[in-house]
mmCIF file of C-alpha atoms in Angstrom:
data_model
loop_
_atom_site.group_PDB
_atom_site.id
_atom_site.type_symbol
_atom_site.label_atom_id
_atom_site.label_comp_id
_atom_site.label_asym_id
_atom_site.label_seq_id
_atom_site.Cartn_x
_atom_site.Cartn_y
_atom_site.Cartn_z
ATOM 1 C CA MET A 26 222.483 117.409 205.960
ATOM 2 C CA SER A 27 225.835 119.177 205.718
ATOM 3 C CA GLU A 28 228.843 118.049 207.738
ATOM 4 C CA LYS A 29 228.837 121.340 209.698
ATOM 5 C CA LYS A 30 225.209 120.860 210.747
ATOM 6 C CA GLU A 31 225.911 117.279 211.837
ATOM 7 C CA ILE A 32 228.817 118.463 213.995
ATOM 8 C CA ALA A 33 226.643 121.210 215.529
ATOM 9 C CA ILE A 34 223.931 118.690 216.445
ATOM 10 C CA LYS A 35 226.475 116.374 218.051
ATOM 11 C CA LYS A 36 227.868 119.225 220.137
ATOM 12 C CA SER A 37 224.414 120.292 221.324
ATOM 13 C CA THR A 38 223.459 116.775 222.444
ATOM 14 C CA PRO A 39 224.291 116.229 226.131
ATOM 15 C CA PRO A 40 226.505 113.235 226.913
ATOM 16 C CA PRO A 41 224.603 110.068 227.876
ATOM 17 C CA ASN A 42 224.508 109.428 231.628
ATOM 18 C CA VAL A 43 225.867 106.070 232.777
ATOM 19 C CA ILE A 44 225.339 105.079 236.420
ATOM 20 C CA LEU A 45 227.752 102.668 238.100
ATOM 21 C CA PHE A 46 226.237 101.103 241.213
ATOM 22 C CA GLY A 47 226.945 98.188 243.509
ATOM 23 C CA GLU A 48 228.407 97.335 246.877
ATOM 24 C CA SER A 49 231.432 99.018 248.380
ATOM 25 C CA GLY A 50 234.592 97.361 247.109
ATOM 26 C CA SER A 51 232.989 96.110 243.894
ATOM 27 C CA GLY A 52 235.415 98.146 241.800
ATOM 28 C CA LYS A 53 233.235 101.064 240.665
ATOM 29 C CA SER A 54 235.928 103.718 241.138
ATOM 30 C CA SER A 55 238.584 101.447 239.646
ATOM 31 C CA ILE A 56 236.410 100.937 236.562
ATOM 32 C CA VAL A 57 236.093 104.725 236.185
ATOM 33 C CA ASN A 58 239.882 105.083 236.325
ATOM 34 C CA MET A 59 240.334 102.227 233.877
ATOM 35 C CA LEU A 60 237.952 103.773 231.344
ATOM 36 C CA ALA A 61 239.478 107.236 231.801
ATOM 37 C CA GLN A 62 242.994 105.745 231.550
ATOM 38 C CA ARG A 63 244.048 107.948 234.437
ATOM 39 C CA PRO A 64 243.499 108.071 238.226
ATOM 40 C CA CYS A 65 240.540 110.455 238.519
ATOM 41 C CA ALA A 66 238.270 108.600 240.987
ATOM 42 C CA GLN A 67 239.462 107.833 244.504
ATOM 43 C CA THR A 68 239.745 104.132 245.258
ATOM 44 C CA SER A 69 240.162 102.268 248.514
ATOM 45 C CA SER A 70 241.548 98.835 249.330
ATOM 46 C CA SER A 71 240.245 99.004 252.892
ATOM 47 C CA VAL A 72 236.979 97.627 254.235
ATOM 48 C CA LYS A 73 235.410 101.074 254.285
ATOM 49 C CA GLY A 74 234.183 102.627 251.072
ATOM 50 C CA CYS A 75 235.525 106.000 250.036
ATOM 51 C CA THR A 76 232.742 107.403 247.838
ATOM 52 C CA PHE A 77 230.369 109.594 249.868
ATOM 53 C CA ILE A 78 228.399 111.185 247.053
ATOM 54 C CA ALA A 79 227.950 110.536 243.355
ATOM 55 C CA ASN A 80 230.743 111.949 241.235
ATOM 56 C CA SER A 81 230.484 112.465 237.481
ATOM 57 C CA TYR A 82 233.385 111.950 235.070
ATOM 58 C CA PRO A 83 233.185 112.851 231.360
ATOM 59 C CA ILE A 84 234.931 109.995 229.559
ATOM 60 C CA GLU A 85 235.221 109.359 225.842
ATOM 61 C CA ILE A 86 234.571 105.748 224.879
ATOM 62 C CA LEU A 87 234.946 104.642 221.262
ATOM 63 C CA GLY A 88 234.239 108.132 219.945
ATOM 64 C CA THR A 89 231.325 108.979 222.273
ATOM 65 C CA THR A 90 231.618 111.052 225.439
ATOM 66 C CA PHE A 91 229.680 109.684 228.413
ATOM 67 C CA ASN A 92 229.036 111.096 231.870
ATOM 68 C CA ILE A 93 230.103 108.184 234.072
ATOM 69 C CA TYR A 94 228.729 108.407 237.621
ATOM 70 C CA ASP A 95 230.588 106.733 240.478
ATOM 71 C CA THR A 96 228.187 106.253 243.396
ATOM 72 C CA ALA A 97 228.318 105.369 247.089
ATOM 73 C CA GLY A 98 228.554 101.665 247.860
ATOM 74 C CA LEU A 99 225.322 99.861 248.664
ATOM 75 C CA ASP A 100 224.983 97.449 251.585
ATOM 76 C CA GLU A 101 227.946 98.971 253.418
ATOM 77 C CA GLY A 102 226.191 98.852 256.775
ATOM 78 C CA ASP A 103 228.104 99.893 259.872
ATOM 79 C CA GLN A 104 231.513 99.172 258.339
ATOM 80 C CA GLY A 105 231.172 101.592 255.436
ATOM 81 C CA ASN A 106 231.368 105.358 255.260
ATOM 82 C CA VAL A 107 227.791 105.636 253.977
ATOM 83 C CA PRO A 108 225.017 103.732 255.790
ATOM 84 C CA LYS A 109 223.100 101.318 253.574
ATOM 85 C CA LYS A 110 219.780 103.162 253.494
ATOM 86 C CA GLU A 111 221.446 106.544 253.021
ATOM 87 C CA ALA A 112 223.438 105.188 250.073
ATOM 88 C CA ILE A 113 220.242 103.907 248.452
ATOM 89 C CA VAL A 114 218.477 107.227 249.026
ATOM 90 C CA GLN A 115 221.455 109.098 247.524
ATOM 91 C CA LEU A 116 221.385 106.937 244.413
ATOM 92 C CA LEU A 117 217.633 107.341 243.988
ATOM 93 C CA ARG A 118 217.981 111.103 244.343
ATOM 94 C CA LEU A 119 220.707 111.104 241.703
ATOM 95 C CA LEU A 120 218.498 109.252 239.234
ATOM 96 C CA LYS A 121 215.652 111.700 239.859
ATOM 97 C CA SER A 122 217.912 114.751 239.520
ATOM 98 C CA LEU A 123 219.255 113.958 236.050
ATOM 99 C CA ASP A 124 217.356 116.321 233.758
ATOM 100 C CA THR A 125 218.871 114.638 230.713
ATOM 101 C CA GLY A 126 217.771 111.192 231.878
ATOM 102 C CA VAL A 127 219.587 107.892 232.261
ATOM 103 C CA SER A 128 221.040 105.945 229.354
ATOM 104 C CA LEU A 129 222.632 102.942 231.056
ATOM 105 C CA LEU A 130 223.023 101.217 234.410
ATOM 106 C CA VAL A 131 226.246 99.330 235.134
ATOM 107 C CA PHE A 132 225.846 96.925 238.031
ATOM 108 C CA CYS A 133 229.265 96.250 239.544
ATOM 109 C CA MET A 134 229.867 93.183 241.670
ATOM 110 C CA ARG A 135 232.972 91.463 242.912
ATOM 111 C CA GLY A 136 233.399 87.800 242.076
ATOM 112 C CA PRO A 137 233.853 84.993 242.316
ATOM 113 C CA ARG A 138 231.040 84.562 244.866
ATOM 114 C CA ILE A 139 227.507 85.781 244.136
ATOM 115 C CA LYS A 140 225.927 87.479 247.155
ATOM 116 C CA GLU A 141 222.230 87.506 247.989
ATOM 117 C CA SER A 142 222.384 91.309 248.164
ATOM 118 C CA ALA A 143 223.256 91.407 244.456
ATOM 119 C CA HIS A 144 219.746 90.294 243.571
ATOM 120 C CA ARG A 145 218.163 92.859 245.910
ATOM 121 C CA ASN A 146 220.174 95.781 244.530
ATOM 122 C CA TRP A 147 219.608 94.678 240.939
ATOM 123 C CA ARG A 148 215.882 94.376 241.422
ATOM 124 C CA LEU A 149 215.535 97.677 243.275
ATOM 125 C CA PHE A 150 217.149 99.854 240.613
ATOM 126 C CA HIS A 151 216.578 97.935 237.400
ATOM 127 C CA GLU A 152 213.017 96.798 238.066
ATOM 128 C CA VAL A 153 211.438 98.927 240.812
ATOM 129 C CA ILE A 154 212.979 102.334 240.039
ATOM 130 C CA CYS A 155 213.822 102.149 236.327
ATOM 131 C CA ARG A 156 210.936 99.801 235.435
ATOM 132 C CA ARG A 157 213.208 97.704 233.186
ATOM 133 C CA LYS A 158 213.310 100.651 230.779
ATOM 134 C CA VAL A 159 217.040 101.322 231.150
ATOM 135 C CA PRO A 160 219.551 98.794 229.781
ATOM 136 C CA ILE A 161 221.828 97.259 232.382
ATOM 137 C CA VAL A 162 225.352 95.903 232.007
ATOM 138 C CA LEU A 163 226.877 93.504 234.525
ATOM 139 C CA ALA A 164 230.535 94.201 235.344
ATOM 140 C CA VAL A 165 232.142 91.421 237.387
ATOM 141 C CA THR A 166 235.497 92.305 238.955
ATOM 142 C CA GLY A 167 237.947 90.392 241.129
ATOM 143 C CA ILE A 168 238.261 87.360 238.849
ATOM 144 C CA GLU A 169 241.718 88.070 237.461
ATOM 145 C CA GLN A 170 242.927 84.677 238.702
ATOM 146 C CA GLU A 171 240.615 82.932 236.235
ATOM 147 C CA TYR A 172 242.485 81.398 233.305
ATOM 148 C CA ASP A 173 239.777 82.834 231.050
ATOM 149 C CA MET A 174 237.722 85.527 232.796
ATOM 150 C CA ASP A 175 234.801 85.058 230.409
ATOM 151 C CA GLU A 176 234.510 81.444 231.576
ATOM 152 C CA TRP A 177 233.241 82.762 234.916
ATOM 153 C CA TRP A 178 230.053 84.007 233.261
ATOM 154 C CA ILE A 179 229.550 80.752 231.386
ATOM 155 C CA ARG A 180 229.706 78.834 234.679
ATOM 156 C CA ASN A 181 227.525 81.260 236.656
ATOM 157 C CA LYS A 182 225.016 82.471 234.071
ATOM 158 C CA GLY A 183 222.396 80.016 235.296
ATOM 159 C CA ALA A 184 222.554 81.358 238.856
ATOM 160 C CA PHE A 185 221.701 84.855 237.616
ATOM 161 C CA GLN A 186 218.861 83.535 235.492
ATOM 162 C CA ASP A 187 217.445 81.759 238.545
ATOM 163 C CA TYR A 188 217.164 85.217 240.134
ATOM 164 C CA ASP A 189 215.564 86.643 236.974
ATOM 165 C CA MET A 190 218.688 88.714 236.303
ATOM 166 C CA PHE A 191 219.227 89.055 232.559
ATOM 167 C CA PRO A 192 221.871 91.712 231.786
ATOM 168 C CA ASN A 193 221.960 93.346 228.368
ATOM 169 C CA GLY A 194 225.728 92.980 228.383
ATOM 170 C CA VAL A 195 228.382 91.319 230.541
ATOM 171 C CA ALA A 196 232.008 92.273 231.166
ATOM 172 C CA CYS A 197 234.057 89.842 233.263
ATOM 173 C CA ILE A 198 237.120 91.914 234.048
ATOM 174 C CA THR A 199 239.948 92.940 236.280
ATOM 175 C CA ALA A 200 239.983 96.585 237.327
ATOM 176 C CA ILE A 201 243.524 96.422 238.731
ATOM 177 C CA ARG A 202 246.885 96.200 236.986
ATOM 178 C CA GLY A 203 248.426 93.824 239.497
ATOM 179 C CA LYS A 204 251.913 94.050 240.961
ATOM 180 C CA PRO A 205 254.771 95.971 239.315
ATOM 181 C CA LEU A 206 257.237 93.642 237.615
ATOM 182 C CA LYS A 207 260.933 93.864 238.496
ATOM 183 C CA ASP A 208 264.150 92.637 236.936
ATOM 184 C CA ARG A 209 266.826 90.499 238.583
ATOM 185 C CA ASN A 210 268.181 93.568 240.340
ATOM 186 C CA ARG A 211 264.742 94.318 241.807
ATOM 187 C CA GLN A 212 264.416 97.358 239.582
ATOM 188 C CA PRO A 213 261.032 98.145 237.963
ATOM 189 C CA LEU A 214 260.600 96.783 234.459
ATOM 190 C CA GLN A 215 259.553 99.419 231.949
ATOM 191 C CA ASP A 216 258.244 99.446 228.408
ATOM 192 C CA SER A 217 259.793 101.258 225.453
ATOM 193 C CA GLU A 218 258.161 104.518 226.567
ATOM 194 C CA GLY A 219 259.520 104.327 230.106
ATOM 195 C CA ARG A 220 256.278 103.247 231.771
ATOM 196 C CA ASP A 221 256.265 100.652 234.535
ATOM 197 C CA ILE A 222 255.017 97.198 233.569
ATOM 198 C CA TYR A 223 252.510 95.388 235.791
ATOM 199 C CA SER A 224 251.644 91.711 236.063
ATOM 200 C CA LEU A 225 248.068 92.134 234.805
ATOM 201 C CA ASP A 226 248.631 94.722 232.088
ATOM 202 C CA ASP A 227 247.345 92.464 229.300
ATOM 203 C CA GLU A 228 244.205 91.513 231.240
ATOM 204 C CA TYR A 229 243.706 95.160 232.220
ATOM 205 C CA ARG A 230 243.801 96.368 228.612
ATOM 206 C CA GLU A 231 241.426 93.596 227.593
ATOM 207 C CA SER A 232 239.086 94.556 230.446
ATOM 208 C CA MET A 233 239.093 98.207 229.408
ATOM 209 C CA GLU A 234 238.143 97.220 225.872
ATOM 210 C CA LYS A 235 235.386 94.843 227.016
ATOM 211 C CA THR A 236 233.853 97.351 229.420
ATOM 212 C CA GLY A 237 234.008 100.189 226.914
ATOM 213 C CA LYS A 238 232.437 98.052 224.202
ATOM 214 C CA ALA A 239 229.629 96.942 226.539
ATOM 215 C CA ILE A 240 228.816 100.564 227.408
ATOM 216 C CA LYS A 241 229.013 101.806 223.819
ATOM 217 C CA THR A 242 226.830 99.029 222.392
ATOM 218 C CA GLN A 243 224.204 98.848 225.142
ATOM 219 C CA TYR A 244 223.457 102.437 226.172
ATOM 220 C CA ARG A 245 220.066 103.893 225.395
ATOM 221 C CA THR A 246 220.319 106.599 222.716
ATOM 222 C CA GLU A 247 217.080 108.196 223.933
ATOM 223 C CA PRO A 248 217.610 108.646 227.691
ATOM 224 C CA TRP A 249 214.877 107.592 230.093
ATOM 225 C CA LYS A 250 213.762 109.927 232.856
ATOM 226 C CA VAL A 251 212.676 108.582 236.212
ATOM 227 C CA GLU A 252 208.905 108.610 236.394
ATOM 228 C CA PRO A 253 206.974 109.950 239.410
ATOM 229 C CA VAL A 254 206.660 107.323 242.113
ATOM 230 C CA GLU A 255 203.684 106.985 244.431
ATOM 231 C CA TRP A 256 205.435 106.529 247.755
ATOM 232 C CA PHE A 257 202.345 107.572 249.694
ATOM 233 C CA ARG A 258 198.748 108.378 248.867
ATOM 234 C CA ASP A 259 195.980 110.188 250.687
ATOM 235 C CA ILE A 260 192.648 108.533 251.407
ATOM 236 C CA VAL A 261 189.751 110.857 252.132
ATOM 237 C CA THR A 262 186.831 109.509 254.135
ATOM 238 C CA VAL A 263 183.599 111.515 253.993
ATOM 239 C CA SER A 264 180.869 111.150 256.606
ATOM 240 C CA TYR A 265 177.704 113.075 257.373
ATOM 241 C CA LYS A 266 175.952 113.956 260.586
ATOM 242 C CA THR A 267 172.248 114.400 260.172
ATOM 243 C CA ARG A 268 170.356 117.143 261.951
ATOM 244 C CA CYS A 269 166.649 117.471 262.429
ATOM 245 C CA LEU A 270 165.100 119.612 259.680
ATOM 246 C CA ARG A 271 168.510 120.957 258.747
ATOM 247 C CA ALA A 272 171.115 120.084 256.145
ATOM 248 C CA PRO A 273 173.548 117.372 257.279
ATOM 249 C CA ILE A 274 177.048 118.376 258.292
ATOM 250 C CA GLU A 275 179.843 116.952 256.144
ATOM 251 C CA TYR A 276 183.017 115.693 257.813
ATOM 252 C CA LYS A 277 186.178 114.858 255.883
ATOM 253 C CA GLU A 278 189.042 112.837 257.303
ATOM 254 C CA THR A 279 192.305 112.509 255.388
ATOM 255 C CA ARG A 280 194.843 109.851 256.204
ATOM 256 C CA THR A 281 198.089 109.039 254.442
ATOM 257 C CA VAL A 282 198.875 105.435 253.629
ATOM 258 C CA ALA A 283 201.768 103.681 251.939
ATOM 259 C CA GLY A 284 201.661 103.652 248.154
ATOM 260 C CA ALA A 285 202.521 100.808 245.813
ATOM 261 C CA ALA A 286 206.180 101.886 245.668
ATOM 262 C CA ILE A 287 206.575 101.298 249.412
ATOM 263 C CA GLN A 288 205.412 97.712 249.010
ATOM 264 C CA GLU A 289 207.836 97.170 246.120
ATOM 265 C CA LEU A 290 210.672 98.756 248.085
ATOM 266 C CA ALA A 291 210.101 96.497 251.089
ATOM 267 C CA LYS A 292 209.902 93.419 248.869
ATOM 268 C CA ALA A 293 212.985 94.264 246.821
ATOM 269 C CA LEU A 294 215.212 95.018 249.830
ATOM 270 C CA LEU A 295 213.669 92.440 252.173
ATOM 271 C CA ILE A 296 213.052 95.113 254.794
ATOM 272 C CA SER A 297 210.084 95.831 257.033
ATOM 273 C CA GLN A 298 207.169 98.015 256.015
ATOM 274 C CA GLU A 299 208.234 100.556 258.634
ATOM 275 C CA GLU A 300 211.784 100.756 257.248
ATOM 276 C CA ALA A 301 210.457 101.124 253.702
ATOM 277 C CA GLU A 302 208.161 103.955 254.801
ATOM 278 C CA ARG A 303 211.074 105.818 256.404
ATOM 279 C CA MET A 304 213.038 105.584 253.155
ATOM 280 C CA GLY A 305 209.966 106.624 251.187
ATOM 281 C CA LYS A 306 209.529 109.731 253.340
ATOM 282 C CA ALA A 307 213.146 110.747 252.709
ATOM 283 C CA LEU A 308 212.612 110.390 248.972
ATOM 284 C CA SER A 309 209.161 111.946 248.762
ATOM 285 C CA SER A 310 210.475 115.076 250.493
ATOM 286 C CA ASP A 311 212.452 115.809 247.293
ATOM 287 C CA ASN A 312 209.339 115.907 245.099
#
C-alpha cells in the first residue's frame, strides 16, 4: 500500500472515543487539561461538581488523536450540580449515542481512600453496561504526597482484587501542578522560557506521560458499540372463554415486567427495584 493511501485511511478513521467517568472531584476535568496541555475543561475545587453534560475534547496522545469525554460526576447526591441518578442516566445515554463506539473507559477516583461507591460505579459501567468488552484504565488522583505514587497501587492492589476490579492499566498520578514557587523576594520563579514554575511540575509531567501511555496502549482499536439492553419485557397471557356450540373467545392480556437489566442495575448500584425501574424507564425512552 502506498504512503498516500495509508495517510488517506488514517484520515478517514474516526478518532477513538475515550470516556472518563467517576465521582465529582475525582480529577476528570483536570486530567483532560493535563493531557491537552492547556486549560480546556472547566475544573472546580469546591464541593459541587462543575460538569453538567459530557464534553468531548480532541486530544493527540503519542501520535494518535482521541476524543476524550469529560462526564458529570457520579454519586454527587444533593451536594453536586447533577443528581446521582441523572448523572448515571446521562452517562448511559452518552455511551448509547456514540455511533463510532467506545474504545476505552477511564475510571477516575481520588485517593488515598477507596470508597464503596467506587466498586458500584466500576461494576455498573464496566460489567453491566459494557459487558467487560471495553478495556478500562484506573486513574488514581490526589496522591501527590506519596514519595512514590506508584507505591500506592502496590499497597492497595489487593483491595481492588477483593472487589473483582482488575484494570487493564493503572496510572497513579497528580492532576495538579501544586503551588507556584517564589524567590526570596516573593517573586514567581520562572524557567528559561519565562513560564512560572510550580512545586509539582516534575510529578505533573510524569503523570501526563503515564496517563497518556496507559490510554495509548490499552484502547480498543476496534470500538465496541453498546448492545441493546432489555430494561423491560412484555408478557402476554392468553385465555379462552368457552361458549356453548360456538367457538371460544380469545382474551389477551399484556403486562410489562422488569427485564434482566433492571435486576443487574439494582444489584450494581445497591438500590431498590423501584428505583432501578425508574432509571430503566428514563433510559428505555431513548430507544
